Amino acid sequence: MKAGPSRTSRSQAIYALLLELYPRPYLQHHRAEMLQNFQDLEQESPSKVALWLFLARDLAVSLRIQLARTLCGQTAIVVLVLTLLLVFTERHAVARQRPIESFCFGYIFGWFAGWSGKQWQVSPLINRASSNIRSLPAQATMVVSVVVFVIVLTGAKGGAQSRVIWTLCYGFLLAWIAGWIGNRWQMRP
């Protein structure tokens, strides 16, 4: 008697759909292994309830970790924190709204600049650039030069416009550093 092709259980089909929540690069490396582990767990599990309770805990932890390593996941965290900052300052009148808004705006730009800088540094596609230019100190020098240029160009005379420019640049610099760190964390194995 021939053994027929293995039939996919309903639980396995649902699990395969849930795997689509993971980032694509992660799935490209681990999908087959995860499906095999699921099949093994399903066969050894005493009940479907125990299986899905275990999987719910596992998915909650591993999805959070994998999504936090992506640009989209880290950007969502940054936007959430900045939104909370804006709501807090609005409700409690901690600071004038304008400087906080410009800080947040600068932070978003800096975040993407830091992330892009780190991507540029590790990109195999950009092999023509000298490693000195792609280094953290070289990119930091470029970023600081741009910020100084913006401050000089707008004229640091004082007043409200000057404070907006300074807070925008301050947010940009902080976020550029955070973007570099975030991308470095994302690149960990």
mmCIF file of C-alpha atoms in Angstrom:
data_model
loop_
_atom_site.group_PDB
_atom_site.id
_atom_site.type_symbol
_atom_site.label_atom_id
_atom_site.label_comp_id
_atom_site.label_asym_id
_atom_site.label_seq_id
_atom_site.Cartn_x
_atom_site.Cartn_y
_atom_site.Cartn_z
ATOM 1 C CA MET A 1 0.000 0.000 0.000
ATOM 2 C CA LYS A 2 1.386 3.402 -1.000
ATOM 3 C CA ALA A 3 1.491 6.211 1.452
ATOM 4 C CA GLY A 4 -0.446 9.170 0.048
ATOM 5 C CA PRO A 5 0.895 12.673 0.112
ATOM 6 C CA SER A 6 0.866 14.150 3.574
ATOM 7 C CA ARG A 7 -2.255 16.165 4.131
ATOM 8 C CA THR A 8 -2.057 19.619 5.637
ATOM 9 C CA SER A 9 -4.120 20.011 8.776
ATOM 10 C CA ARG A 10 -6.356 23.009 9.352
ATOM 11 C CA SER A 11 -4.055 24.098 12.195
ATOM 12 C CA GLN A 12 -1.038 23.953 9.917
ATOM 13 C CA ALA A 13 -2.845 26.007 7.257
ATOM 14 C CA ILE A 14 -3.697 28.651 9.863
ATOM 15 C CA TYR A 15 -0.125 28.651 11.152
ATOM 16 C CA ALA A 16 1.188 29.052 7.585
ATOM 17 C CA LEU A 17 -1.038 32.129 7.226
ATOM 18 C CA LEU A 18 0.219 33.532 10.534
ATOM 19 C CA LEU A 19 3.792 33.146 9.313
ATOM 20 C CA GLU A 20 3.041 35.830 6.714
ATOM 21 C CA LEU A 21 3.155 38.362 9.584
ATOM 22 C CA TYR A 22 6.931 37.909 9.801
ATOM 23 C CA PRO A 23 9.275 40.074 7.730
ATOM 24 C CA ARG A 24 10.062 38.551 4.326
ATOM 25 C CA PRO A 25 13.843 38.204 4.837
ATOM 26 C CA TYR A 26 13.242 36.279 8.060
ATOM 27 C CA LEU A 27 10.741 33.979 6.359
ATOM 28 C CA GLN A 28 13.093 33.297 3.462
ATOM 29 C CA HIS A 29 15.568 31.787 5.914
ATOM 30 C CA HIS A 30 13.275 30.133 8.454
ATOM 31 C CA ARG A 31 9.862 29.305 6.902
ATOM 32 C CA ALA A 32 10.549 25.619 6.143
ATOM 33 C CA GLU A 33 12.091 25.068 9.564
ATOM 34 C CA MET A 34 9.168 26.777 11.310
ATOM 35 C CA LEU A 35 6.614 24.690 9.414
ATOM 36 C CA GLN A 36 8.515 21.506 10.232
ATOM 37 C CA ASN A 37 8.675 22.501 13.906
ATOM 38 C CA PHE A 38 4.935 23.141 13.829
ATOM 39 C CA GLN A 39 4.259 19.688 12.394
ATOM 40 C CA ASP A 40 6.394 18.111 15.110
ATOM 41 C CA LEU A 41 4.648 20.133 17.822
ATOM 42 C CA GLU A 42 1.228 19.282 16.438
ATOM 43 C CA GLN A 43 1.995 15.558 16.513
ATOM 44 C CA GLU A 44 3.407 15.668 20.048
ATOM 45 C CA SER A 45 0.882 18.068 21.567
ATOM 46 C CA PRO A 46 -1.658 16.542 23.979
ATOM 47 C CA SER A 47 -4.427 18.816 22.676
ATOM 48 C CA LYS A 48 -5.140 21.571 20.154
ATOM 49 C CA VAL A 49 -5.722 24.032 22.990
ATOM 50 C CA ALA A 50 -2.291 23.345 24.494
ATOM 51 C CA LEU A 51 -0.723 23.640 21.035
ATOM 52 C CA TRP A 52 -2.329 27.023 20.291
ATOM 53 C CA LEU A 53 -1.603 28.410 23.770
ATOM 54 C CA PHE A 54 2.058 27.576 23.269
ATOM 55 C CA LEU A 55 2.030 29.040 19.745
ATOM 56 C CA ALA A 56 0.287 32.234 20.886
ATOM 57 C CA ARG A 57 3.051 32.901 23.416
ATOM 58 C CA ASP A 58 5.767 32.001 20.924
ATOM 59 C CA LEU A 59 4.298 34.149 18.141
ATOM 60 C CA ALA A 60 3.812 37.124 20.463
ATOM 61 C CA VAL A 61 7.472 37.076 21.499
ATOM 62 C CA SER A 62 9.113 36.213 18.188
ATOM 63 C CA LEU A 63 6.943 38.539 16.073
ATOM 64 C CA ARG A 64 7.680 41.454 18.394
ATOM 65 C CA ILE A 65 11.413 40.781 18.150
ATOM 66 C CA GLN A 66 11.450 40.320 14.377
ATOM 67 C CA LEU A 67 9.240 43.323 13.625
ATOM 68 C CA ALA A 68 11.334 45.539 15.899
ATOM 69 C CA ARG A 69 14.324 44.720 13.696
ATOM 70 C CA THR A 70 12.698 46.166 10.560
ATOM 71 C CA LEU A 71 12.592 49.770 9.404
ATOM 72 C CA CYS A 72 8.815 49.730 9.523
ATOM 73 C CA GLY A 73 8.696 48.296 13.047
ATOM 74 C CA GLN A 74 11.289 50.683 14.458
ATOM 75 C CA THR A 75 9.694 53.648 12.692
ATOM 76 C CA ALA A 76 6.325 52.720 14.207
ATOM 77 C CA ILE A 77 7.937 52.758 17.652
ATOM 78 C CA VAL A 78 9.554 56.162 16.997
ATOM 79 C CA VAL A 79 6.291 57.650 15.703
ATOM 80 C CA LEU A 80 4.394 56.265 18.704
ATOM 81 C CA VAL A 81 6.876 57.784 21.172
ATOM 82 C CA LEU A 82 6.834 61.156 19.387
ATOM 83 C CA THR A 83 3.025 61.116 19.297
ATOM 84 C CA LEU A 84 2.937 60.440 23.034
ATOM 85 C CA LEU A 85 5.381 63.322 23.561
ATOM 86 C CA LEU A 86 3.159 65.678 21.570
ATOM 87 C CA VAL A 87 0.008 64.556 23.407
ATOM 88 C CA PHE A 88 1.718 64.947 26.784
ATOM 89 C CA THR A 89 2.950 68.462 26.014
ATOM 90 C CA GLU A 90 -0.450 69.427 24.623
ATOM 91 C CA ARG A 91 -2.329 68.250 27.695
ATOM 92 C CA HIS A 92 0.095 69.473 30.325
ATOM 93 C CA ALA A 93 1.418 72.621 28.652
ATOM 94 C CA VAL A 94 4.961 71.524 29.509
ATOM 95 C CA ALA A 95 6.510 73.509 26.709
ATOM 96 C CA ARG A 96 5.511 75.725 23.877
ATOM 97 C CA GLN A 97 4.050 73.640 21.106
ATOM 98 C CA ARG A 98 6.204 75.036 18.273
ATOM 99 C CA PRO A 99 9.615 73.853 19.565
ATOM 100 C CA ILE A 100 8.260 70.398 20.370
ATOM 101 C CA GLU A 101 6.722 70.054 16.909
ATOM 102 C CA SER A 102 9.929 71.134 15.197
ATOM 103 C CA PHE A 103 11.953 68.770 17.395
ATOM 104 C CA CYS A 104 9.671 65.885 16.375
ATOM 105 C CA PHE A 105 9.872 66.895 12.714
ATOM 106 C CA GLY A 106 13.668 67.028 12.907
ATOM 107 C CA TYR A 107 13.712 63.726 14.750
ATOM 108 C CA ILE A 108 11.780 61.972 11.970
ATOM 109 C CA PHE A 109 14.182 63.322 9.324
ATOM 110 C CA GLY A 110 17.187 62.388 11.438
ATOM 111 C CA TRP A 111 15.810 58.920 12.083
ATOM 112 C CA PHE A 112 15.573 58.172 8.384
ATOM 113 C CA ALA A 113 18.967 59.775 7.741
ATOM 114 C CA GLY A 114 20.607 57.594 10.406
ATOM 115 C CA TRP A 115 18.876 54.473 9.160
ATOM 116 C CA SER A 116 19.838 55.237 5.569
ATOM 117 C CA GLY A 117 23.413 56.005 6.583
ATOM 118 C CA LYS A 118 23.754 52.668 8.290
ATOM 119 C CA GLN A 119 22.180 50.879 5.315
ATOM 120 C CA TRP A 120 24.609 52.695 3.030
ATOM 121 C CA GLN A 121 27.516 51.617 5.198
ATOM 122 C CA VAL A 122 26.684 47.912 5.069
ATOM 123 C CA SER A 123 25.270 47.761 1.539
ATOM 124 C CA PRO A 124 27.171 45.375 -0.741
ATOM 125 C CA LEU A 125 25.845 47.321 -3.738
ATOM 126 C CA ILE A 126 27.856 50.391 -2.843
ATOM 127 C CA ASN A 127 31.343 49.002 -3.115
ATOM 128 C CA ARG A 128 32.846 51.947 -4.998
ATOM 129 C CA ALA A 129 32.757 54.269 -2.015
ATOM 130 C CA SER A 130 35.833 54.211 0.132
ATOM 131 C CA SER A 131 35.406 52.538 3.497
ATOM 132 C CA ASN A 132 36.567 55.816 5.075
ATOM 133 C CA ILE A 133 33.574 57.651 3.588
ATOM 134 C CA ARG A 134 31.192 54.893 4.646
ATOM 135 C CA SER A 135 32.431 54.914 8.253
ATOM 136 C CA LEU A 136 30.508 56.324 11.204
ATOM 137 C CA PRO A 137 32.970 59.210 11.781
ATOM 138 C CA ALA A 138 32.815 60.261 8.121
ATOM 139 C CA GLN A 139 29.033 60.171 8.032
ATOM 140 C CA ALA A 140 28.865 62.013 11.366
ATOM 141 C CA THR A 141 31.120 64.720 9.928
ATOM 142 C CA MET A 142 28.827 65.049 6.899
ATOM 143 C CA VAL A 143 25.696 65.256 9.051
ATOM 144 C CA VAL A 144 27.190 67.813 11.446
ATOM 145 C CA SER A 145 28.412 69.856 8.470
ATOM 146 C CA VAL A 146 24.913 69.932 6.982
ATOM 147 C CA VAL A 147 23.388 70.935 10.331
ATOM 148 C CA VAL A 148 25.970 73.720 10.803
ATOM 149 C CA PHE A 149 25.326 74.868 7.224
ATOM 150 C CA VAL A 150 21.554 75.044 7.889
ATOM 151 C CA ILE A 151 22.100 77.008 11.100
ATOM 152 C CA VAL A 152 24.504 79.453 9.406
ATOM 153 C CA LEU A 153 22.277 79.785 6.342
ATOM 154 C CA THR A 154 19.198 80.629 8.395
ATOM 155 C CA GLY A 155 21.178 83.049 10.542
ATOM 156 C CA ALA A 156 21.310 82.347 14.249
ATOM 157 C CA LYS A 157 20.171 85.844 15.238
ATOM 158 C CA GLY A 158 17.875 84.719 17.984
ATOM 159 C CA GLY A 159 14.140 84.887 18.196
ATOM 160 C CA ALA A 160 11.434 82.343 17.512
ATOM 161 C CA GLN A 161 12.678 81.251 14.089
ATOM 162 C CA SER A 162 16.134 80.565 15.454
ATOM 163 C CA ARG A 163 14.742 78.403 18.272
ATOM 164 C CA VAL A 164 12.720 76.409 15.757
ATOM 165 C CA ILE A 165 15.829 75.810 13.618
ATOM 166 C CA TRP A 166 17.915 74.822 16.668
ATOM 167 C CA THR A 167 15.285 72.369 17.948
ATOM 168 C CA LEU A 168 14.843 70.929 14.456
ATOM 169 C CA CYS A 169 18.612 70.374 14.175
ATOM 170 C CA TYR A 170 18.819 68.992 17.710
ATOM 171 C CA GLY A 171 16.052 66.488 16.945
ATOM 172 C CA PHE A 172 17.745 65.591 13.672
ATOM 173 C CA LEU A 173 21.092 64.879 15.357
ATOM 174 C CA LEU A 174 19.579 62.819 18.159
ATOM 175 C CA ALA A 175 17.533 60.788 15.728
ATOM 176 C CA TRP A 176 20.429 60.277 13.332
ATOM 177 C CA ILE A 177 22.348 58.664 16.173
ATOM 178 C CA ALA A 178 19.291 56.625 17.175
ATOM 179 C CA GLY A 179 18.770 55.523 13.566
ATOM 180 C CA TRP A 180 22.339 54.290 13.387
ATOM 181 C CA ILE A 181 21.963 52.409 16.646
ATOM 182 C CA GLY A 182 18.575 51.023 15.615
ATOM 183 C CA ASN A 183 19.913 49.793 12.324
ATOM 184 C CA ARG A 184 22.962 48.306 14.004
ATOM 185 C CA TRP A 185 20.585 46.419 16.345
ATOM 186 C CA GLN A 186 18.574 45.299 13.322
ATOM 187 C CA MET A 187 21.717 43.898 11.692
ATOM 188 C CA ARG A 188 22.475 41.617 14.665
ATOM 189 C CA PRO A 189 22.068 37.907 13.950
#
